[in-house]
Short mmCIF file of C-alpha atoms and ligand atoms in Angstrom, two decimals:
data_model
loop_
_atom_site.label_atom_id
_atom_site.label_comp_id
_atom_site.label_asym_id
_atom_site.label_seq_id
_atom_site.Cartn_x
_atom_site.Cartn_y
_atom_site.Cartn_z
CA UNK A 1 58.21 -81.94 83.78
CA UNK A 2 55.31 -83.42 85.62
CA UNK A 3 53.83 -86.41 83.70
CA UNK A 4 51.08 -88.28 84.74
CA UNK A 5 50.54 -91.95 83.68
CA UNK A 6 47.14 -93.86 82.84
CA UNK A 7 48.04 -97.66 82.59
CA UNK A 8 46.54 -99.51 78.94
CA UNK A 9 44.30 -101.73 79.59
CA UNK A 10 44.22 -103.24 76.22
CA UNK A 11 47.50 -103.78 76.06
CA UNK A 12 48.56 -106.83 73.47
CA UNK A 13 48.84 -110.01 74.83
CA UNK A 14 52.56 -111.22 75.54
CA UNK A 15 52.03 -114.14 72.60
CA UNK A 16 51.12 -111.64 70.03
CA UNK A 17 53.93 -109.36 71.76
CA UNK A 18 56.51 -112.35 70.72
CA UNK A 19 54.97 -112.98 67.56
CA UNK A 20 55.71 -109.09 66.61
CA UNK A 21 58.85 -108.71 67.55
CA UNK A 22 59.99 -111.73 66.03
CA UNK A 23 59.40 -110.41 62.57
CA UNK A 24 58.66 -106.64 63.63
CA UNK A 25 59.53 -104.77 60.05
CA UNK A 26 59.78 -100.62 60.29
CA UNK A 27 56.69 -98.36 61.25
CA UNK A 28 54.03 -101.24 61.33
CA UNK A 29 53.14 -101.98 64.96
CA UNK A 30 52.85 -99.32 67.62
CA UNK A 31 53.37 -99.68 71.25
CA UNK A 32 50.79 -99.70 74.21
CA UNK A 33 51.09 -96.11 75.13
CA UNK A 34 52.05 -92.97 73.84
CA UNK A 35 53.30 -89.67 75.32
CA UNK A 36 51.71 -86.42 74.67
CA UNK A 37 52.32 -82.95 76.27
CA UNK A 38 50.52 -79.56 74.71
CA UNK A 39 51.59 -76.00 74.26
CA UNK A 40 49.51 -72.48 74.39
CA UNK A 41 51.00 -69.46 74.74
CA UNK A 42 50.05 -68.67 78.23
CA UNK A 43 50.39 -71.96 79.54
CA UNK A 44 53.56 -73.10 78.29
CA UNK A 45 53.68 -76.80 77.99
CA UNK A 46 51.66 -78.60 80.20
CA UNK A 47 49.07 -81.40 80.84
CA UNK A 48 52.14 -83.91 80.20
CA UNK A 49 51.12 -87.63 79.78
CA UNK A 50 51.73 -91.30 78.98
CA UNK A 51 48.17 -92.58 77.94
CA UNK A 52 46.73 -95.74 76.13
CA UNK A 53 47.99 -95.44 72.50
CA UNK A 54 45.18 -94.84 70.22
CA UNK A 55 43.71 -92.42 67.67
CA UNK A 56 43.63 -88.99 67.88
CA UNK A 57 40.50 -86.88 67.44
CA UNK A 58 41.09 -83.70 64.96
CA UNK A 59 39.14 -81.06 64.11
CA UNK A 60 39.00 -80.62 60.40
CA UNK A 61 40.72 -76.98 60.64
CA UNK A 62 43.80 -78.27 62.64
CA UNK A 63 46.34 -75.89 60.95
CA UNK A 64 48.53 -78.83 60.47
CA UNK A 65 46.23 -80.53 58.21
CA UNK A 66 46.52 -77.57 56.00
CA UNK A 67 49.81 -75.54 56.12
CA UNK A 68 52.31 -78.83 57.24
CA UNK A 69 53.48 -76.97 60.65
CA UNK A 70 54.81 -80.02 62.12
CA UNK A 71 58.26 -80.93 62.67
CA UNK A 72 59.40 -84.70 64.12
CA UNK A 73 62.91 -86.68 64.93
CA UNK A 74 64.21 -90.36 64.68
CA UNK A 75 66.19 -92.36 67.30
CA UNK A 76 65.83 -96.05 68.98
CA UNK A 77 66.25 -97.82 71.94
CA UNK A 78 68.44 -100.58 72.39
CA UNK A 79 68.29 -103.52 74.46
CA UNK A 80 72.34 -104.74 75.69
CA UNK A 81 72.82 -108.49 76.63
CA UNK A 82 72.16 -107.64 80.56
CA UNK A 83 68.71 -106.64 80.13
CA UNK A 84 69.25 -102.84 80.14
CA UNK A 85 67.64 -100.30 77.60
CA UNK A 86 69.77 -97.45 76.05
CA UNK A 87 69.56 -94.85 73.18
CA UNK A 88 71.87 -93.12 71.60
CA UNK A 89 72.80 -89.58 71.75
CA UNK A 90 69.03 -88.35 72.32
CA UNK A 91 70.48 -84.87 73.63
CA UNK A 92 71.42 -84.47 69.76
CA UNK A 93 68.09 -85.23 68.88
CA UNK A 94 66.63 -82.71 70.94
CA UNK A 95 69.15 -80.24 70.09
CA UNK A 96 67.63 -80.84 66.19
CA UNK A 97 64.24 -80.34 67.42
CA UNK A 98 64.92 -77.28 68.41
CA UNK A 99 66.59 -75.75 65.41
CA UNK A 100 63.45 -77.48 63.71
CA UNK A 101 61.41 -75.64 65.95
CA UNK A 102 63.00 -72.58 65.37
CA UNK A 103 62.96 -72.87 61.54
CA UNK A 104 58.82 -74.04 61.81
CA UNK A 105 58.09 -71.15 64.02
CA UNK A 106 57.12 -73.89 66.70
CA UNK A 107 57.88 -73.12 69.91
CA UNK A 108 60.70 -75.12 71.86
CA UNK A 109 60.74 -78.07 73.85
CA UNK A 110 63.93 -78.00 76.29
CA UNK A 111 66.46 -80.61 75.82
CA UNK A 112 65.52 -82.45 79.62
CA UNK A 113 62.07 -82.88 78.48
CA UNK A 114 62.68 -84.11 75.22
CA UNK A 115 64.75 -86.68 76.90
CA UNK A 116 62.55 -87.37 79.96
CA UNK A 117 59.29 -87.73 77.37
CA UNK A 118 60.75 -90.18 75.25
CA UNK A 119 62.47 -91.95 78.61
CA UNK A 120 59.38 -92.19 79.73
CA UNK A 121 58.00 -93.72 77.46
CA UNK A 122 60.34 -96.28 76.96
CA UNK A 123 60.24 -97.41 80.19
CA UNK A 124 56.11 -97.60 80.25
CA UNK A 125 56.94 -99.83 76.90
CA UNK A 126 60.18 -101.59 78.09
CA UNK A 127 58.42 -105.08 76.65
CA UNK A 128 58.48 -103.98 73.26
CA UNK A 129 62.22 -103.34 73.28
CA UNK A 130 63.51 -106.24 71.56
CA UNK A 131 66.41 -108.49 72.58
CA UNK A 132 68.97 -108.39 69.49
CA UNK A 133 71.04 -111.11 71.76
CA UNK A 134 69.88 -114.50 70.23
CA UNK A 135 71.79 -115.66 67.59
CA UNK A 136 69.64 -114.80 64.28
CA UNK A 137 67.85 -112.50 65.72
CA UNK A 138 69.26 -109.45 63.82
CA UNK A 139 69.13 -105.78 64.91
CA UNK A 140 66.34 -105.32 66.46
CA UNK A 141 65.37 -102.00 68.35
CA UNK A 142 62.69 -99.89 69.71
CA UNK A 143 62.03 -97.01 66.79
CA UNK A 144 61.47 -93.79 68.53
CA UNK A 145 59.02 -91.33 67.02
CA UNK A 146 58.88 -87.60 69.22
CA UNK A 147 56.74 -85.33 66.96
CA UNK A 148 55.23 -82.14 67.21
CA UNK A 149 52.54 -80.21 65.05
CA UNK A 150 50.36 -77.15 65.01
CA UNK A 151 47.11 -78.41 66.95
CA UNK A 152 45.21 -75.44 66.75
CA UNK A 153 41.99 -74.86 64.91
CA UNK A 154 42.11 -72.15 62.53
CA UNK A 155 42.71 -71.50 59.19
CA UNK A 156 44.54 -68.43 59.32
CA UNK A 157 48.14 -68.41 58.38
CA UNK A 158 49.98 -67.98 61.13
CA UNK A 159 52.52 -70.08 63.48
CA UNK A 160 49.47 -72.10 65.94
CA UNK A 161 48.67 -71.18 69.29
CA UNK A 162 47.89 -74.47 70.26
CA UNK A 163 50.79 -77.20 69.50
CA UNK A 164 51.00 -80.53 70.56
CA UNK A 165 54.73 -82.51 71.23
CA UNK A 166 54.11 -86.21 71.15
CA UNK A 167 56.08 -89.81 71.29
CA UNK A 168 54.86 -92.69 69.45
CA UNK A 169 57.59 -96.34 69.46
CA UNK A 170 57.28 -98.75 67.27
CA UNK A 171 59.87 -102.53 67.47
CA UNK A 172 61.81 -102.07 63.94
CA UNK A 173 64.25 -104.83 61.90
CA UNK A 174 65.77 -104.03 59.22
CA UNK A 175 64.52 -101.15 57.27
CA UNK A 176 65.42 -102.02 53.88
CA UNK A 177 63.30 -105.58 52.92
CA UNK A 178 66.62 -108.31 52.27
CA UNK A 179 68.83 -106.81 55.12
CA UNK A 180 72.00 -105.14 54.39
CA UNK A 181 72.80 -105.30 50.87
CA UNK A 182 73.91 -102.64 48.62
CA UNK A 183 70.67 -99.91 47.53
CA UNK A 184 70.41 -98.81 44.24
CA UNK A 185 70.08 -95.55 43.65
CA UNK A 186 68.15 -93.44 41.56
CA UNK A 187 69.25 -90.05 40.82
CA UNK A 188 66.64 -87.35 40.13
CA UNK A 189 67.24 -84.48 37.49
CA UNK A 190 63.63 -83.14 37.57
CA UNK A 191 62.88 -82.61 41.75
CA UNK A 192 65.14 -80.71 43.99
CA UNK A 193 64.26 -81.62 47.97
CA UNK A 194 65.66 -78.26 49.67
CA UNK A 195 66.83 -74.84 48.18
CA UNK A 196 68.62 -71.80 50.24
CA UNK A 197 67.21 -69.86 52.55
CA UNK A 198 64.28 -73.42 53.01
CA UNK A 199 63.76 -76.49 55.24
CA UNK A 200 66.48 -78.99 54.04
CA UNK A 201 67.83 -78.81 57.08
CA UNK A 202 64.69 -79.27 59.44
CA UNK A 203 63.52 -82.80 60.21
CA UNK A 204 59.74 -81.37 59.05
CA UNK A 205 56.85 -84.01 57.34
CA UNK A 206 56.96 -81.40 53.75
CA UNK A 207 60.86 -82.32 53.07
CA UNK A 208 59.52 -86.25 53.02
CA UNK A 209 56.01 -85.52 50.96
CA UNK A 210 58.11 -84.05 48.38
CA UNK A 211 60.17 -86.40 47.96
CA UNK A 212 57.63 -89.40 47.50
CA UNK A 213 57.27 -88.55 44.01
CA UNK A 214 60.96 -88.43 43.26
CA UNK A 215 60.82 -92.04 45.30
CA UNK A 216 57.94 -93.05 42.85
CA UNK A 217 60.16 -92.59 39.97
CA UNK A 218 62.87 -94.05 41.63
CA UNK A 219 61.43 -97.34 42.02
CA UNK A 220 59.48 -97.30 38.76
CA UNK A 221 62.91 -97.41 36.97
CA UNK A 222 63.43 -100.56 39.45
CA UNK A 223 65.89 -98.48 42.22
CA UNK A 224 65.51 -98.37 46.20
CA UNK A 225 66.11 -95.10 47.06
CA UNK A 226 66.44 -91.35 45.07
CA UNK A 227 69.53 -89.00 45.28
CA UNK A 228 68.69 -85.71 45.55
CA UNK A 229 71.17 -82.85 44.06
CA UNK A 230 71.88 -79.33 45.06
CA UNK A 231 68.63 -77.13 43.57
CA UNK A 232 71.09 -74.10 42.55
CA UNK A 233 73.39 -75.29 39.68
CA UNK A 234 71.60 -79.15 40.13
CA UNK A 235 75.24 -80.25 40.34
CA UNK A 236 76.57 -81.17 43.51
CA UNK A 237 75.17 -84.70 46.16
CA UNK A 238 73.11 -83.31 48.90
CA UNK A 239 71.34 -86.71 50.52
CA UNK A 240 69.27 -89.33 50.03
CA UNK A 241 64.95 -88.92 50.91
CA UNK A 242 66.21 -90.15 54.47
CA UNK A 243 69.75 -90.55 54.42
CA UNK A 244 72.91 -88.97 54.55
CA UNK A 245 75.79 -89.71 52.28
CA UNK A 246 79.46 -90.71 52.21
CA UNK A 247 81.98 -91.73 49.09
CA UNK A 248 84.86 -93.14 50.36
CA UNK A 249 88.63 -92.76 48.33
CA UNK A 250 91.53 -94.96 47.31
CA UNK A 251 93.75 -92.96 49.56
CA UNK A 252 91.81 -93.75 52.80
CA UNK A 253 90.04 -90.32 53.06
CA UNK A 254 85.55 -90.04 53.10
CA UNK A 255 84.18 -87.25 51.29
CA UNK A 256 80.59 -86.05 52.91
CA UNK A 257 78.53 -83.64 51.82
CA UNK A 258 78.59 -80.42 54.01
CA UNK A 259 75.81 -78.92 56.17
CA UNK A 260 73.43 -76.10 54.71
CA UNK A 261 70.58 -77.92 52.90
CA UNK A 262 70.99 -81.00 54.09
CA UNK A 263 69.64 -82.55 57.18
CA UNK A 264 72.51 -82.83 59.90
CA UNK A 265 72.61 -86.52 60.81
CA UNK A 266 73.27 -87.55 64.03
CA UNK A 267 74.52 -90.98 62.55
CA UNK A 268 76.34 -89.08 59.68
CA UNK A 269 78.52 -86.64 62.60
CA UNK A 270 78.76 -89.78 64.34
CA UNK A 271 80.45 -91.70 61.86
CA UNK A 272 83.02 -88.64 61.23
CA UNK A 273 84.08 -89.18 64.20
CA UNK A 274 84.03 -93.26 64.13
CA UNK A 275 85.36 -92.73 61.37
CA UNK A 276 88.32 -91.14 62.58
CA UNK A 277 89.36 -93.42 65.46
CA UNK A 278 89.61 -96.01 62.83
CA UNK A 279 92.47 -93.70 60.96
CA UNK A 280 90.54 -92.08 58.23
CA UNK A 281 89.86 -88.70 57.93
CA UNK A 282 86.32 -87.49 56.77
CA UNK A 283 86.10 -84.08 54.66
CA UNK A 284 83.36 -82.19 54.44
CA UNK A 285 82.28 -80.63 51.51
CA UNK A 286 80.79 -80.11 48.25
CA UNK A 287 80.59 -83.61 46.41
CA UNK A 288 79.59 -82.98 42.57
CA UNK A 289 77.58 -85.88 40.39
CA UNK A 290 80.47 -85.67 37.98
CA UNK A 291 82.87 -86.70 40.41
CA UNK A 292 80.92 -89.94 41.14
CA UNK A 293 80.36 -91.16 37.46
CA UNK A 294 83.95 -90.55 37.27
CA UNK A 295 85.51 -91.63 40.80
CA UNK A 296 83.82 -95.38 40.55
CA UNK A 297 84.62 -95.71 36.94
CA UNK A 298 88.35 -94.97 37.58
CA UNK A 299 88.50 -96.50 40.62
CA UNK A 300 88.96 -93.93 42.90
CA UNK A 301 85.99 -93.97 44.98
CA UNK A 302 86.30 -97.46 46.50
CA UNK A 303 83.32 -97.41 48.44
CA UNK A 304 80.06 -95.27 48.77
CA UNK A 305 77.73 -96.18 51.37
CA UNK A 306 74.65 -94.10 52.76
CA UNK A 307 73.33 -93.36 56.80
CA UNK A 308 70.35 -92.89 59.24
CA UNK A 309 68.95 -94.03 62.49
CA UNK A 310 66.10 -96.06 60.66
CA UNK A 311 68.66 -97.55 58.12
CA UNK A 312 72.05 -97.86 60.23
CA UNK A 313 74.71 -97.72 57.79
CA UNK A 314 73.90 -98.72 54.19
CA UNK A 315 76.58 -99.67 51.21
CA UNK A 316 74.80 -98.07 48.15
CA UNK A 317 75.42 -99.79 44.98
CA UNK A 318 74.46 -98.69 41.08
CA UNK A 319 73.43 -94.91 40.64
CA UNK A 320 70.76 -94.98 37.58
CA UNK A 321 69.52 -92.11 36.01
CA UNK A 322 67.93 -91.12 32.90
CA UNK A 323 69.83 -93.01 29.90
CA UNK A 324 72.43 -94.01 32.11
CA UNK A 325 74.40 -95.66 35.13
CA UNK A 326 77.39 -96.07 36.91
CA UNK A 327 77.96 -99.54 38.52
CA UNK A 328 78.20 -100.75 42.18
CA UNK A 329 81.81 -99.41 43.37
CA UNK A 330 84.11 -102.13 43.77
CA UNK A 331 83.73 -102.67 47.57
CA UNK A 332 82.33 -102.38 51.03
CA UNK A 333 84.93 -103.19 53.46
CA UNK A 334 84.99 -100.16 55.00
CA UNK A 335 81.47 -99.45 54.89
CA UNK A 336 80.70 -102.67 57.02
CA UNK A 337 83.51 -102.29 59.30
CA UNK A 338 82.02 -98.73 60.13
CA UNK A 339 78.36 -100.10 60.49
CA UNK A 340 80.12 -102.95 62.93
CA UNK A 341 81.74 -100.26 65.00
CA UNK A 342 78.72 -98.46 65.19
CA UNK A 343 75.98 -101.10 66.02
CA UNK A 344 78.75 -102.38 68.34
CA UNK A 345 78.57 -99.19 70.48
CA UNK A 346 74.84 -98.79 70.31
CA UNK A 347 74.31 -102.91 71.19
CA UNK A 348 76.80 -102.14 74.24
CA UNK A 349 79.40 -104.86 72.78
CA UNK A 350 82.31 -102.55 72.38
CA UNK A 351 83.32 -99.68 75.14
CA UNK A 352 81.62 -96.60 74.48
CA UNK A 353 84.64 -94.37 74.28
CA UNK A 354 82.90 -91.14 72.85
CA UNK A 355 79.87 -91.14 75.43
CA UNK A 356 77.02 -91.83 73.43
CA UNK A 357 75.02 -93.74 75.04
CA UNK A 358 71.94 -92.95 77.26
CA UNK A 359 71.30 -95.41 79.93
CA UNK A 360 66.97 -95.57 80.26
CA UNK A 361 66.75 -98.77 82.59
N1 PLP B 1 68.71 -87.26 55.89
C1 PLP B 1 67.38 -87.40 55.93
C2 PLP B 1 66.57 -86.69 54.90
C3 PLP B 1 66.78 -88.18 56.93
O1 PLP B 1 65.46 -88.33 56.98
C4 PLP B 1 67.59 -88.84 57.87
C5 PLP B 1 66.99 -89.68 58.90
O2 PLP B 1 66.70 -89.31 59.96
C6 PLP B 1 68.98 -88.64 57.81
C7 PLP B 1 69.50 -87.86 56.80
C8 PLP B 1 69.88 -89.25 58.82
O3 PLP B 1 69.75 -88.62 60.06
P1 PLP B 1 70.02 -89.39 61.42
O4 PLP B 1 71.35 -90.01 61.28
O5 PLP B 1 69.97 -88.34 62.47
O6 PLP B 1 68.94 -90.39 61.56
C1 COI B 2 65.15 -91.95 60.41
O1 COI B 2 66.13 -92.54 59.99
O2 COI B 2 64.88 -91.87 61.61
C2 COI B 2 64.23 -91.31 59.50
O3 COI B 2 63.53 -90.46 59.93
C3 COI B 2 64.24 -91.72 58.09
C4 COI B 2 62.88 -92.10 57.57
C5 COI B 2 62.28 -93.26 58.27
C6 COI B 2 61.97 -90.92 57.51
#
């Protein structure tokens, strides 16, 4: 892919640059450029370019506006102690776009120009990739925001003929306000998130605006995140609004839920196999609510801890629901030693023995 480059010229200032990434949050500040590349039928995609980020002019009838064809992915950029900028596993990203794609009726962006867009990017931005190296500083990275979304102009309901791929970045912290600590969790009875045969599985904007008001009630009843259960028989864990799940036993052995509805994690097959190396063996499969309440109170789920690009790996504490709770399980050894493993690999302080990592600069 061709992509031509126009330079901002109101880029921020280096002082405000150091000021932001000090204390950078999730989602707030946006980098000096952004990537966009557009898609017709006849044309294919083309006019690919890293321009001056900035607003986007719509007309009113863009069909995404109105019938939520739009599809996006997560991943970061890390800086390692030598300077250098990696991400992790962005061919898996891509590889997700796609099925999204697919499921969206959008149409698809190759794998080498998924990874060349958001490459590109990065290195137009490398200043905003923040060094994690000084002691305090945390972990710090570049979020990484590829989207794309039906562009066209018509109200008509039909997949767009005009579709527009774009990369936004943005410097993240920690995603949860307090660092890591355990979440509580809020478990839903009245809103279901994805159903057979719909989009649980596609990284798409409508799987996150229904679950807001799920979220809503969730922290109304004072809890950080909402657990969403299967819609069928409203029995069995499916995820977290963005996060995937894992409950870990007395006898050394995770329990995850298994793929259908859920979205596929790229942290959540990574840590199967993480997992593994460090001698404990991950199933995959149905996980019902009633086997929580009962595992923590008897002591045989040790640990349960939840997973995502934007919040790394997270120990999850209480589960709340309507008229009742089940406490924080009694540890999070394992959860932390996990997390350690994995920022380890994606900070480049421990070999990367599975080949994860994506070198950018
Ligand atoms: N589940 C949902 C609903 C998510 O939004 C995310 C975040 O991207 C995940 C799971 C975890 O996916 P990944 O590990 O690829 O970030
Ligand atoms: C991510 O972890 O990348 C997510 O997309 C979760 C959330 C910020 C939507």
């Amino acid at each position: 892919m061709e992509i031509s480059t126009t330079a901002s010229t109101a880029a921020v200032s280096d002082d405000r640059l150091a000021e932001i990434l000090a204390n950078p949050g999730f989602g707030l500040h946006f980098t000096d450029h952004m990537f966009t590349v557009e898609w017709t039928p006849d044309a294919g995609w083309h006019g690919a370019r890293i321009e001056p980020y900035g607003p986007l002019t719509l007309d009113p009838a863009t069909a995404v506006l109105h019938y939520a064809q739009e599809i996006f992915e997560g991943m970061k950029a890390y800086r390692h102690e030598d300077g250098s900028i990696w991400s992790f596993r962005p061919e898996e990203n891509a590889a997700r776009m796609m099925r999204s794609s697919h499921r969206l009726a959008l149409p698809v962006l190759e794998v080498d120009d998924f990874v060349q867009a958001v490459d590109a990017l990065v290195v137009a931005d490398q200043r905003w990739v923040p060094d994690s190296t000084e002691p305090g500083a945390g972990e710090k990275s570049l979020y990484l925001r590829p989207f794309m979304f039906a562009s066209e102009a018509f109200l008509g309901v039909r997949p767009a003929q005009h579709v527009t791929f774009m990369v936004i970045a943005s410097p993240a912290g920690a995603y949860f306000k307090g660092g890591i600590k355990p979440v509580t969790l809020w478990l839903t009875e009245e809103y279901t998130r994805a159903g057979r045969g719909g989009m649980g599985a596609a990284k798409t904007g409508g799987n996150y605006a229904s679950s807001l008001v799920a979220q809503q009630e969730a922290t109304a009843n004072g809890c950080d995140q909402v657990v969403f259960l299967d819609a069928q028989e409203g029995r069995y864990v499916e995820e977290l609004g963005g996060m995937n799940m894992y409950f870990v036993h007395d006898d050394g052995t995770i329990v995850t839920p298994e793929i259908g509805t859920i979205l596929e994690g790229i942290t959540r097959s990574s840590i199967i196999e993480l997992a593994g190396k460090l001698g404990h063996q991950v199933v995959e499969r149905k996980f019902s609510i009633d086997e929580w309440r009962e595992g923590v109170t008897s002591g045989r789920i040790t640990e349960v801890f939840a997973c995502g690009t934007a919040a790394v790996v997270t120990p999850v504490g209480a589960l709340k629901w309507d008229g009742g709770e089940v406490p924080a399980p009694a540890s999070t050894d394992l959860t932390m030693r996990i997390r350690q493993a994995l920022v380890d690999i994606q900070y480049g302080r421990a070999e990367d023995t599975f080949g994860w990592m994506h070198r950018i600069i």
